[in-house]
Short mmCIF file of C-alpha atoms in Angstrom, two decimals:
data_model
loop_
_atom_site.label_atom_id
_atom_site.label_comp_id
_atom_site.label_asym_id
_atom_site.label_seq_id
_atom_site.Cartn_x
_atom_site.Cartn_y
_atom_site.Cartn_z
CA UNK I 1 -9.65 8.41 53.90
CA UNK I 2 -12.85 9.16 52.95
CA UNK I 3 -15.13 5.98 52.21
CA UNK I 4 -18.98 5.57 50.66
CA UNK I 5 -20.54 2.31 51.12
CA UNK I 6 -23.69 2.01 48.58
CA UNK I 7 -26.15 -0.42 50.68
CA UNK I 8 -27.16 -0.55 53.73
CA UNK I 9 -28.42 -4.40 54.08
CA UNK I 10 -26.07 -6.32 56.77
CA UNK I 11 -23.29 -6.30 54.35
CA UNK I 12 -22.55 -2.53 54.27
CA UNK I 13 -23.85 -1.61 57.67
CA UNK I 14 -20.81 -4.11 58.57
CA UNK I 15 -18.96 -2.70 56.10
CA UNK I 16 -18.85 0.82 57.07
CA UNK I 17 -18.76 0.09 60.70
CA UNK I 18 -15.68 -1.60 60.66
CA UNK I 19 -13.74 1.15 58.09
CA UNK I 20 -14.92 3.64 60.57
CA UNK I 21 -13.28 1.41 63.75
CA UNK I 22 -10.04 2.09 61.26
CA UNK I 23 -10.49 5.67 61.03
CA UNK I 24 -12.01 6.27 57.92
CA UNK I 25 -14.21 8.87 57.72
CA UNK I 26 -17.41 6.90 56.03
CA UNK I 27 -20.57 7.61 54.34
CA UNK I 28 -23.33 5.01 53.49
CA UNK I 29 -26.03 5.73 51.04
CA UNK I 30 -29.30 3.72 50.41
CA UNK I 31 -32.52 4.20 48.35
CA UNK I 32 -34.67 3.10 52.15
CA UNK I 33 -35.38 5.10 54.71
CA UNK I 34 -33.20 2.84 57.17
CA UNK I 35 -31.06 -0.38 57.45
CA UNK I 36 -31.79 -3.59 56.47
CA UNK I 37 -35.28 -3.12 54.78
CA UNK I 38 -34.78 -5.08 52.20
CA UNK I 39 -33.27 -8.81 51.79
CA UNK I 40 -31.42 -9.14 55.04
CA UNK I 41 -34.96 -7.80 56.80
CA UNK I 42 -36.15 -11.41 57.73
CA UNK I 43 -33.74 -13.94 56.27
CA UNK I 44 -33.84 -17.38 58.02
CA UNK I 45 -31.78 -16.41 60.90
CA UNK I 46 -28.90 -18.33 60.46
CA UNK I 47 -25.30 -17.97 61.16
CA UNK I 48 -24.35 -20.60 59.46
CA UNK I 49 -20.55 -21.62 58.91
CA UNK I 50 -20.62 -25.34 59.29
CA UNK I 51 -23.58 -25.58 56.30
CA UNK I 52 -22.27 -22.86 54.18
CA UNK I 53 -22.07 -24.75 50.64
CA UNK I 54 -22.91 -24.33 47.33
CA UNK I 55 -26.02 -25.05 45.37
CA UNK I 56 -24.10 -26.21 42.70
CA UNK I 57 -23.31 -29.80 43.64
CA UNK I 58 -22.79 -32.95 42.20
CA UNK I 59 -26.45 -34.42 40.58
CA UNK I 60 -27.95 -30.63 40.44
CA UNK I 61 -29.82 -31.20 37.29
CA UNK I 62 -31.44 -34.51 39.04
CA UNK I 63 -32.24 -32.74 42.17
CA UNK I 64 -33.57 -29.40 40.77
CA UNK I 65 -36.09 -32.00 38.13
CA UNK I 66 -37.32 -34.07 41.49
CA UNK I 67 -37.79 -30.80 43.34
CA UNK I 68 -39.56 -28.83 41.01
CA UNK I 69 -41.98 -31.90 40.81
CA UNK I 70 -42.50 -32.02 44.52
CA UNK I 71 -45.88 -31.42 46.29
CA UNK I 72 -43.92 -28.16 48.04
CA UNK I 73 -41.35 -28.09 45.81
CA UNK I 74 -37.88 -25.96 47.39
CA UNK I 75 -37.14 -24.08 44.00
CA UNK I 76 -39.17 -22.61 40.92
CA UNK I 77 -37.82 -21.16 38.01
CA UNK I 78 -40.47 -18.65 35.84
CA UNK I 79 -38.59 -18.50 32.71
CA UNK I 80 -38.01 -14.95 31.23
CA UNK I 81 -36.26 -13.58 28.17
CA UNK I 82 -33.68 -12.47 30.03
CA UNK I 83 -29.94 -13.22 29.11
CA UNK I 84 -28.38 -13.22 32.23
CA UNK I 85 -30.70 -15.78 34.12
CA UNK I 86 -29.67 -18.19 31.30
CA UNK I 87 -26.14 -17.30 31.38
CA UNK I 88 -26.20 -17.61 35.43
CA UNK I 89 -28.15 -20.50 34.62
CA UNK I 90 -25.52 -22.48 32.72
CA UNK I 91 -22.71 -21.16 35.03
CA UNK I 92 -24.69 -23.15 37.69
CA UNK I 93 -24.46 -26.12 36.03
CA UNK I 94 -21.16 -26.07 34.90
CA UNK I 95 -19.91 -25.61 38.87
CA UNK I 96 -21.86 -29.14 39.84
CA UNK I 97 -19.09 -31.46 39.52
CA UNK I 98 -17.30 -32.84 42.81
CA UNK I 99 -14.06 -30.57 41.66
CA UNK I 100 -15.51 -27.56 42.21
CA UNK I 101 -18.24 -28.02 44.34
CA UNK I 102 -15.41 -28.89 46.97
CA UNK I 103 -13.26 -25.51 45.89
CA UNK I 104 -15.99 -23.59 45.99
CA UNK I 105 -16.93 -24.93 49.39
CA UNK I 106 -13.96 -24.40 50.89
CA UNK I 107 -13.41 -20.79 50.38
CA UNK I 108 -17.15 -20.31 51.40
CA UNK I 109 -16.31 -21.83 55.25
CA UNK I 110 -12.78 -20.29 55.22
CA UNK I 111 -14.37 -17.04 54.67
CA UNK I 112 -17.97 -17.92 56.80
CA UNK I 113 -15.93 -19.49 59.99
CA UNK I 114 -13.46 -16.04 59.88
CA UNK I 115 -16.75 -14.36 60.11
CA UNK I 116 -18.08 -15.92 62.61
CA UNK I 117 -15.31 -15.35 64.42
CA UNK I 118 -15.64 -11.67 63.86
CA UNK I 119 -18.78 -11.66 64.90
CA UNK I 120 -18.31 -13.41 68.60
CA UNK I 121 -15.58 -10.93 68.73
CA UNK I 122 -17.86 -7.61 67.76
CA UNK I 123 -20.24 -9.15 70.28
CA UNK I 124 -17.95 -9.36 72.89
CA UNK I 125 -16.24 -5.58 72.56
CA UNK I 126 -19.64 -4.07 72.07
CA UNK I 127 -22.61 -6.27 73.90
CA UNK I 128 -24.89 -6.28 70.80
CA UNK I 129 -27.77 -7.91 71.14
CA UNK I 130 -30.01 -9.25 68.78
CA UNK I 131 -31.93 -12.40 69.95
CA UNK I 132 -28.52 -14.48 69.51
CA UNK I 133 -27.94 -18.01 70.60
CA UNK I 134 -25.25 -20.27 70.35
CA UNK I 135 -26.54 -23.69 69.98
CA UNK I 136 -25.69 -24.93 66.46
CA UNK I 137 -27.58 -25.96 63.16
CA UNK I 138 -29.32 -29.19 63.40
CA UNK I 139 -29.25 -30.31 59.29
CA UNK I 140 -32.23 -33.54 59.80
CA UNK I 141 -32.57 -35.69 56.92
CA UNK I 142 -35.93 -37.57 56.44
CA UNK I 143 -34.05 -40.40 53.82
CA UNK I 144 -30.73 -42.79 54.52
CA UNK I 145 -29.69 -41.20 50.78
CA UNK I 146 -29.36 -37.44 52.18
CA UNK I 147 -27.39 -39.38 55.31
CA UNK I 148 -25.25 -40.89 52.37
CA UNK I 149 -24.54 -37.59 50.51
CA UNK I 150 -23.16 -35.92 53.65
CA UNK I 151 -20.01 -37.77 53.85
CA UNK I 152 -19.30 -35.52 50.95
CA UNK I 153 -19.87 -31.98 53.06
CA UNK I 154 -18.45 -33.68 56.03
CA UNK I 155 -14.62 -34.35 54.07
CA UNK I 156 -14.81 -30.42 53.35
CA UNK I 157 -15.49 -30.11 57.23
CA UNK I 158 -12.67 -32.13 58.14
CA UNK I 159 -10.14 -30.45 55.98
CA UNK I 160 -10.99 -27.07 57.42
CA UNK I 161 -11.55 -28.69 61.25
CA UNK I 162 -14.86 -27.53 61.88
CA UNK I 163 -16.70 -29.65 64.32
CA UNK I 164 -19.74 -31.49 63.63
CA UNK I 165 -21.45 -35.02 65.08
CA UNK I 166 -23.93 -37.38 62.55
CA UNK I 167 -26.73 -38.46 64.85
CA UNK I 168 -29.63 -40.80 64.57
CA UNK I 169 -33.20 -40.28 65.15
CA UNK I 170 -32.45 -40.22 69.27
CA UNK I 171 -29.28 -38.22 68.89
CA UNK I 172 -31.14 -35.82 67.18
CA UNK I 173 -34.10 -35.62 69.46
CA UNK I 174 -31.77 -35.25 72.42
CA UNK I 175 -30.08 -32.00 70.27
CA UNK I 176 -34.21 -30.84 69.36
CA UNK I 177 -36.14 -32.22 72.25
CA UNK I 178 -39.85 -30.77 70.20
CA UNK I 179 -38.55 -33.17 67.62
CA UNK I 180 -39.14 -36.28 70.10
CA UNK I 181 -42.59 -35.69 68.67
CA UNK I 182 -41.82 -36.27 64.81
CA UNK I 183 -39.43 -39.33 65.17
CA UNK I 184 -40.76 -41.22 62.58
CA UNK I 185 -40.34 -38.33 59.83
CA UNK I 186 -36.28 -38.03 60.32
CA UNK I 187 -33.93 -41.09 59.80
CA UNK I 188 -30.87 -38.86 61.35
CA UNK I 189 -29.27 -35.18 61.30
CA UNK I 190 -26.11 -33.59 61.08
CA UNK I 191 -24.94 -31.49 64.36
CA UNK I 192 -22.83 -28.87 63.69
CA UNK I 193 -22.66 -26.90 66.89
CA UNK I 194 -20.13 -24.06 66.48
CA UNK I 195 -23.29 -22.71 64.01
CA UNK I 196 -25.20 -19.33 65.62
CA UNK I 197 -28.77 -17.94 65.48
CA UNK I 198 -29.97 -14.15 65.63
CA UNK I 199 -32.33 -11.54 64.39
CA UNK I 200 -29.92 -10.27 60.97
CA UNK I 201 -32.50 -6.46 60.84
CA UNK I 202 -32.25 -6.29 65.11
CA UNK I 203 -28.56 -6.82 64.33
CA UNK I 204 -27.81 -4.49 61.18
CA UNK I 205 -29.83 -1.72 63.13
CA UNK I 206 -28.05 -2.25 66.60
CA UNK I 207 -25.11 -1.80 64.52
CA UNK I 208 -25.97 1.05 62.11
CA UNK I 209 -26.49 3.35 65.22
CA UNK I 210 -22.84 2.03 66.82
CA UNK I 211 -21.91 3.15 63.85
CA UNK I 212 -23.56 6.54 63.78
CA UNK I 213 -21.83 6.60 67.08
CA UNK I 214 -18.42 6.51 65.50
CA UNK I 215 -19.37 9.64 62.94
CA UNK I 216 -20.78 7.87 60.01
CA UNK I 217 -23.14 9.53 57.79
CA UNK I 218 -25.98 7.59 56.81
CA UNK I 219 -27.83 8.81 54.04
CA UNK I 220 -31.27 6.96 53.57
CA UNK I 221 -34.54 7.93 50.38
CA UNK I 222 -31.45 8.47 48.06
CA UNK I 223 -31.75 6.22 45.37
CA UNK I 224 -28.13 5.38 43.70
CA UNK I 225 -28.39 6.54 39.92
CA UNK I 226 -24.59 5.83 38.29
CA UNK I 227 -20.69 5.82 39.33
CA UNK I 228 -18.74 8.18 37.34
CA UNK I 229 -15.15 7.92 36.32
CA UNK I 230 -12.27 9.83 34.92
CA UNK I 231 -11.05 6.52 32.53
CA UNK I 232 -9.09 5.12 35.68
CA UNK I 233 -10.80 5.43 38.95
CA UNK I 234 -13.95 6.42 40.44
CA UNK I 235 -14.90 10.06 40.84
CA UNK I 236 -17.74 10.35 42.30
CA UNK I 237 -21.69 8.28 42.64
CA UNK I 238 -24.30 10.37 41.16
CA UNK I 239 -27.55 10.13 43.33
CA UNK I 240 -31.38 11.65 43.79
CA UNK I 241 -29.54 14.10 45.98
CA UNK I 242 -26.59 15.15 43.71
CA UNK I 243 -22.87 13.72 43.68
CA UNK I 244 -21.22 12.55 46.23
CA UNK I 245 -17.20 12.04 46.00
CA UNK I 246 -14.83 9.93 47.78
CA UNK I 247 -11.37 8.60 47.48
CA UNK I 248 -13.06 4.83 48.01
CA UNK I 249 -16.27 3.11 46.90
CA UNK I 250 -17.48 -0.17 48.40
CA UNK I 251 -20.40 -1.40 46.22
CA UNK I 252 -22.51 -3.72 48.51
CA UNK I 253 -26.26 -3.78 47.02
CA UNK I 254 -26.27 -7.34 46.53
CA UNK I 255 -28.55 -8.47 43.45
CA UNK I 256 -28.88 -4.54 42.09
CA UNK I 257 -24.26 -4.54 42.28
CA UNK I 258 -23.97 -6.01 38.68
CA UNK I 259 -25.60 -3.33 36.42
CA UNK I 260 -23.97 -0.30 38.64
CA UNK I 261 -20.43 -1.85 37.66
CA UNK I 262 -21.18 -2.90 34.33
CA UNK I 263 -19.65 0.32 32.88
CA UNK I 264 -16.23 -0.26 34.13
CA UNK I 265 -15.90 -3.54 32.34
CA UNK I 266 -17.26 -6.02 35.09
CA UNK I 267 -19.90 -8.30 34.14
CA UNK I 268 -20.72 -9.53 37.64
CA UNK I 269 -22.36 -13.24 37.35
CA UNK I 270 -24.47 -12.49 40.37
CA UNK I 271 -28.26 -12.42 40.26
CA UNK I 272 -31.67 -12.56 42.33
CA UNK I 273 -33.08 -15.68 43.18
CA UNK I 274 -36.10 -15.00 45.53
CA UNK I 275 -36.66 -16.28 49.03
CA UNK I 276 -39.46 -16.14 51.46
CA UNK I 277 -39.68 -16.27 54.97
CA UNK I 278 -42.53 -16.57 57.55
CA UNK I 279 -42.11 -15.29 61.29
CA UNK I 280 -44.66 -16.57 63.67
CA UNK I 281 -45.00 -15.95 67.72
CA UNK I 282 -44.34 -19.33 69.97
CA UNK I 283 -46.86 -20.62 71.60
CA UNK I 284 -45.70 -23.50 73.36
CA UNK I 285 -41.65 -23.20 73.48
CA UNK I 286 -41.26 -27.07 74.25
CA UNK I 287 -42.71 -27.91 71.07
CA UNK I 288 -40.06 -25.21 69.27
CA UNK I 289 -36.94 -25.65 68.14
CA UNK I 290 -34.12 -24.28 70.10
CA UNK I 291 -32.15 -23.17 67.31
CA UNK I 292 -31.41 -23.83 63.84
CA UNK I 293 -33.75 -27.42 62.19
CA UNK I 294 -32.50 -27.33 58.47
CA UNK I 295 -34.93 -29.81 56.41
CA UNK I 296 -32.75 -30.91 53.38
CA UNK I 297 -35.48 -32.83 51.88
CA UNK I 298 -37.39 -29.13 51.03
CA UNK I 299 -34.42 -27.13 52.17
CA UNK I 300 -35.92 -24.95 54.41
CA UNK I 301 -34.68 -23.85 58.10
CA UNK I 302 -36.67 -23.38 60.92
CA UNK I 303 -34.94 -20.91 63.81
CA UNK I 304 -35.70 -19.84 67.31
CA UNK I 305 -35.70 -16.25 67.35
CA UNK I 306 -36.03 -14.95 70.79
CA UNK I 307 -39.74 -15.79 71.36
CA UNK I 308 -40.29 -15.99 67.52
CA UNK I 309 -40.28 -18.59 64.87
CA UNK I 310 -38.45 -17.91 62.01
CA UNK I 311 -38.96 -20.35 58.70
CA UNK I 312 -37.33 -19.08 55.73
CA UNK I 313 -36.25 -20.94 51.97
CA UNK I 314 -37.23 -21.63 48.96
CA UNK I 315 -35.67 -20.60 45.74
CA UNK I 316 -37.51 -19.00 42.99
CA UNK I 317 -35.94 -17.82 39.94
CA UNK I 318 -37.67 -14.49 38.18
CA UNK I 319 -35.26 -11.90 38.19
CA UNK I 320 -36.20 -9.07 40.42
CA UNK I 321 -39.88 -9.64 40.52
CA UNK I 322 -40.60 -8.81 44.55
CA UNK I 323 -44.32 -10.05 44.37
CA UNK I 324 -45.44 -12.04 47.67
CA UNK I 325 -47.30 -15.11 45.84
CA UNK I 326 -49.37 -16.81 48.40
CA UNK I 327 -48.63 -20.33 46.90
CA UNK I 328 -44.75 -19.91 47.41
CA UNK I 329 -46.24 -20.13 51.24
CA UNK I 330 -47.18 -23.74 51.20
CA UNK I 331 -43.87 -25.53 51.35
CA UNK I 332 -43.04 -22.73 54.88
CA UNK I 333 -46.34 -23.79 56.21
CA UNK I 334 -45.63 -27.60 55.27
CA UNK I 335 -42.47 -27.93 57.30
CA UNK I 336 -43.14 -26.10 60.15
CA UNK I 337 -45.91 -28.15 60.88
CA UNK I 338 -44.66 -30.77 60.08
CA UNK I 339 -41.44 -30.82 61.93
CA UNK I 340 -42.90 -28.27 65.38
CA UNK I 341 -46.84 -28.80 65.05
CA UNK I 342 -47.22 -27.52 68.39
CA UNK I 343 -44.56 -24.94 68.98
CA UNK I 344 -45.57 -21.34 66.84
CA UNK I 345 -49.41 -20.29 65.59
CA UNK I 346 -49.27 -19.91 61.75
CA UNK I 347 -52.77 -17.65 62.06
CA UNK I 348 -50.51 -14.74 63.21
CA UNK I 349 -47.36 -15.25 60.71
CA UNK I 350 -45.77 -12.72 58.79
CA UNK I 351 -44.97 -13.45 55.28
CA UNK I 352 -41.69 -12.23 53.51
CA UNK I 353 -39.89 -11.97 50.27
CA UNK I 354 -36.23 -10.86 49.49
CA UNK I 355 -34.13 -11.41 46.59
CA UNK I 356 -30.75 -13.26 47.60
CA UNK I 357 -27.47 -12.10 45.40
CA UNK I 358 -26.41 -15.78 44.05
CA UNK I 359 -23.01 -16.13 42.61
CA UNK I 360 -23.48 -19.46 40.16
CA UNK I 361 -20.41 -20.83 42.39
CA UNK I 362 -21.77 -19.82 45.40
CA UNK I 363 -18.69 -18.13 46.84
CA UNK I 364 -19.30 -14.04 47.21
CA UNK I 365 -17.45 -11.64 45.37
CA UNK I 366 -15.29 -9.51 48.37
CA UNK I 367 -12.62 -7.12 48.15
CA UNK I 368 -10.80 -5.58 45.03
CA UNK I 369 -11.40 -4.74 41.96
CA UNK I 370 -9.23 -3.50 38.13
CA UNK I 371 -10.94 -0.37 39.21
CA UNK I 372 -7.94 0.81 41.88
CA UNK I 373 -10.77 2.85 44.23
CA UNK I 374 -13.85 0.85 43.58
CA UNK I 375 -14.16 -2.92 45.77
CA UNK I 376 -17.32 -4.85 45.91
CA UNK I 377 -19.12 -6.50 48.78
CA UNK I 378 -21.83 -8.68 47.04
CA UNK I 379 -23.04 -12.13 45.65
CA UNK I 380 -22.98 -13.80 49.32
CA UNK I 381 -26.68 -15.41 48.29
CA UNK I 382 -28.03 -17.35 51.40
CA UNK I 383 -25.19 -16.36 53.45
CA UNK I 384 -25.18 -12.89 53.92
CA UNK I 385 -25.77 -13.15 57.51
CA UNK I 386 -23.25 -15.62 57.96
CA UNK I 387 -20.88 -13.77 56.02
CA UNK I 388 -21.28 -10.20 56.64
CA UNK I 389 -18.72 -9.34 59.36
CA UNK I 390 -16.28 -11.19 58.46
CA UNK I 391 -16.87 -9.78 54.91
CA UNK I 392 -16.82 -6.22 56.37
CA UNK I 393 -14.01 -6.56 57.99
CA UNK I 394 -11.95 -7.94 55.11
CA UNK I 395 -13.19 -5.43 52.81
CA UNK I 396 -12.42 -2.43 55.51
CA UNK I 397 -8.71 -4.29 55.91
CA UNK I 398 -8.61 -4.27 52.01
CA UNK I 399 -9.53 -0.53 51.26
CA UNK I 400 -7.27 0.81 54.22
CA UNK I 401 -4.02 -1.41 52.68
CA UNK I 402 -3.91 -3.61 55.35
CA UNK I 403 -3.31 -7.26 55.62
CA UNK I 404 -6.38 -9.50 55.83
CA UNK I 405 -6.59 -12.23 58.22
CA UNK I 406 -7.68 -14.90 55.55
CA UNK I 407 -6.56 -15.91 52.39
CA UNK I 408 -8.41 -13.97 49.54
CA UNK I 409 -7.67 -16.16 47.36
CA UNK I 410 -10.67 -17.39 45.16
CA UNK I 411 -13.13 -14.49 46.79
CA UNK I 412 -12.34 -11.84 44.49
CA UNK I 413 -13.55 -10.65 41.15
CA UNK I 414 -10.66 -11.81 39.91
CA UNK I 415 -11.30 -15.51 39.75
CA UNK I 416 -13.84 -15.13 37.08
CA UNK I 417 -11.08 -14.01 34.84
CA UNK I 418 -11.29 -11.12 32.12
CA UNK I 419 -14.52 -12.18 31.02
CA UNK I 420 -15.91 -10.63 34.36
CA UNK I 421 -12.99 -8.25 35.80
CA UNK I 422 -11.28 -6.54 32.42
CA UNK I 423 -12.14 -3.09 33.32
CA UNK I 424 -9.99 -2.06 30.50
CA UNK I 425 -10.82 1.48 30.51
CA UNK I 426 -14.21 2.75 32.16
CA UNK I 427 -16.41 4.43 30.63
CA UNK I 428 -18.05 7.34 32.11
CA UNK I 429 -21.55 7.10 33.38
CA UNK I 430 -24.20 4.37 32.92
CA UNK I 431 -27.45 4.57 34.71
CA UNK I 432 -27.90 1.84 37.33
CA UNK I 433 -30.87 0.02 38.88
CA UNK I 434 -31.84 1.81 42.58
CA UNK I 435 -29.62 0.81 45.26
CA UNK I 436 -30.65 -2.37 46.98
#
């Protein structure tokens, strides 16, 4: 059939290039002039099963009062009079309770482990490249309360068998031999070595042109203006360049998805909450990490990225407001010192922002939707990367009628009920922010 994908971040580059490996003749539009320009341009690197989790755990409210009041605090939050950061706000909140944060976690690593499956297995077929390594995610905590609070994550891990190894200060030096330099700032980490590293734009642009290879159409400066429908399905997605029709839509423009399905009923609880990243050259690779250092106390992760550094976090929360604020650099600067003083040369760093499509349960929002030609590929928030070919290939399975691999359950649209999937009857039209 014929298929358009609307983004062309690492979600619906993936997305399109596995419906085309089915034999569906595919067309991907974006408002940039290639792939992966915006948010998945210089994420923090990670592909991160064994730490995918939500942010809404037990004690959030606690947590998000002592980090906003840190010297380089991990999250800000510029209020705005805008109803649906208060209403994502207060979803948030209500997921931080040890029920759900351990449902919600468990269909984020059943879905993030199946995709890093995927991806080992795309590598393998194809011999993509894209500054990968295989040497796991390293999460150090500086206090014996973060050791504490991971027997919690490490349960979840069990149930789903996903190896990992709690280590103290040597173990963890042995894992991060630059750390050997920092012992006293760690009191232990958590090993979880079936975690990956790579270059997400080097990636999503390695695989845009296999793609191209296998006849799809990208279609780049068209900005996305509405969907239009007949009452029942799709018809057609009205851009700069005209219509363009289909028999299938896949909607993958992460934080910009919510207003362009508003129209058919869906009130999508996903929105932006900013991120920044700094990339910096190595200058002495013993004194860089190897692969993944998460710091939990400021929640940031510093990656090895062929002969790059890669330090990305923070969360900010002011709705799609893209300005690079130099103080938002401080708690990047803070922990890469602090952790690798030796290992990159912060003089030469390039400084990032992208806005990361949070669901308030942290679980993305894959596959079908009331609409019977319209399925989503959005709200994977810090995972994308992690996420996106096993999400691609689940959403190709879905739209060709196939049989996915994993249980969908709980990954759908669906499980936010009527209040966010009624599509009763769509209406026609309904102008939509540019695609992501």
């Amino acid at each position: 059939m014929r298929v358009i994908v609307l983004g062309s971040g690492v979600i619906g580059v993936s997305t399109a290039y596995f419906l085309a490996k089915a034999g569906h003749e595919v067309t991907v539009v974006d408002r940039q002039p290639g792939p992966a320009l915006e948010t998945s341009y210089a994420n923090a690197g990670e592909v991160s099963p064994g730490y995918s989790a939500p942010w809404a755990a037990p004690g959030l409210m606690a947590k998000a009062v002592k980090w906003m009041l840190m010297k380089h605090s991990p999250l800000v939050i510029r209020p705005k009079l805008d109803p649906a950061m208060w209403s994502w706000c207060l979803k948030l909140l209500a997921n931080a309770n040890e029920r759900s944060y351990e449902i919600n976690k468990g269909r984020m690593v059943r879905l993030a482990e199946y995709s890093r499956d995927c991806l080992r297995a795309l590598r393998d077929e194809t011999g993509i490249r894209y500054d990968e390594r295989a040497k796991g995610t390293l999460q150090v905590f500086r206090t014996q309360k973060q050791v504490d609070a991971a027997a919690t994550d490490m349960a979840v891990l069990d149930r789903f068998k996903v190896p990992y190894s709690l280590l103290d200060v040597d173990g963890c030096a042995a894992v991060e031999p630059a750390l050997r330099l920092v012992k006293e700032k760690i009191v232990g980490g958590l090993l979880l070595p079936g975690d990956e590293t790579g270059d997400c734009f080097r990636f999503t642009n390695a695989l845009a042109a296999m793609a191209t290879e296998l006849g799809v159409e990208f279609r780049y400066n068209t900005g996305i203006r509405k969907l239009e429908s007949d009452g029942r399905r799709v018809t057609g997605v009205v851009t700069d360049a005209g219509t363009l029709t289909a028999d299938s839509y896949v909607v993958a423009m992460g934080s910009y998805s919510p207003t362009l399905v508003k129209p058919f009923g869906m009130d999508l609880p996903v929105y932006p909450v900013k991120g920044y990243s700094l990339t910096l050259p190595i200058v002495d690779p013993a004194g860089a990490p190897e692969s993944t250092v998460m710091d939990e106390t400021h929640k940031i992760a510093v990656t090895r990225l062929g002969d790059r550094i890669r330090v990305g976090g923070t969360a900010e929360l002011t709705g799609f407001d893209l300005t690079l604020r130099p103080g938002r650099r401080g708690p990047l600067d803070h922990v890469v010192s602090d952790l690798f003083p030796t290992g990159g040369d912060l003089s030469k760093a390039e400084f990032w922002t992208g806005l990361r499509p949070n669901t308030p349960d942290g679980t993305p929002i894959v596959g079908p939707t009331p609409v019977r030609n319209l399925f989503l590929n959005t709200g994977h928030g810090t995972l994308g990367w992690t996420m996106a070919a096993g999400s691609g290939r689940v959403v190709a399975d879905v739209v060709g009628g196939r049989q996915t691999e994993i249980d969908m359950d709980g990954l759908t649209v669906a499980r936010y009920g009527r209040s966010a999937a009624a599509a009763s009857r769509p209406t026609v039209g309904g102008v939509a922010r540019p695609a992501a």
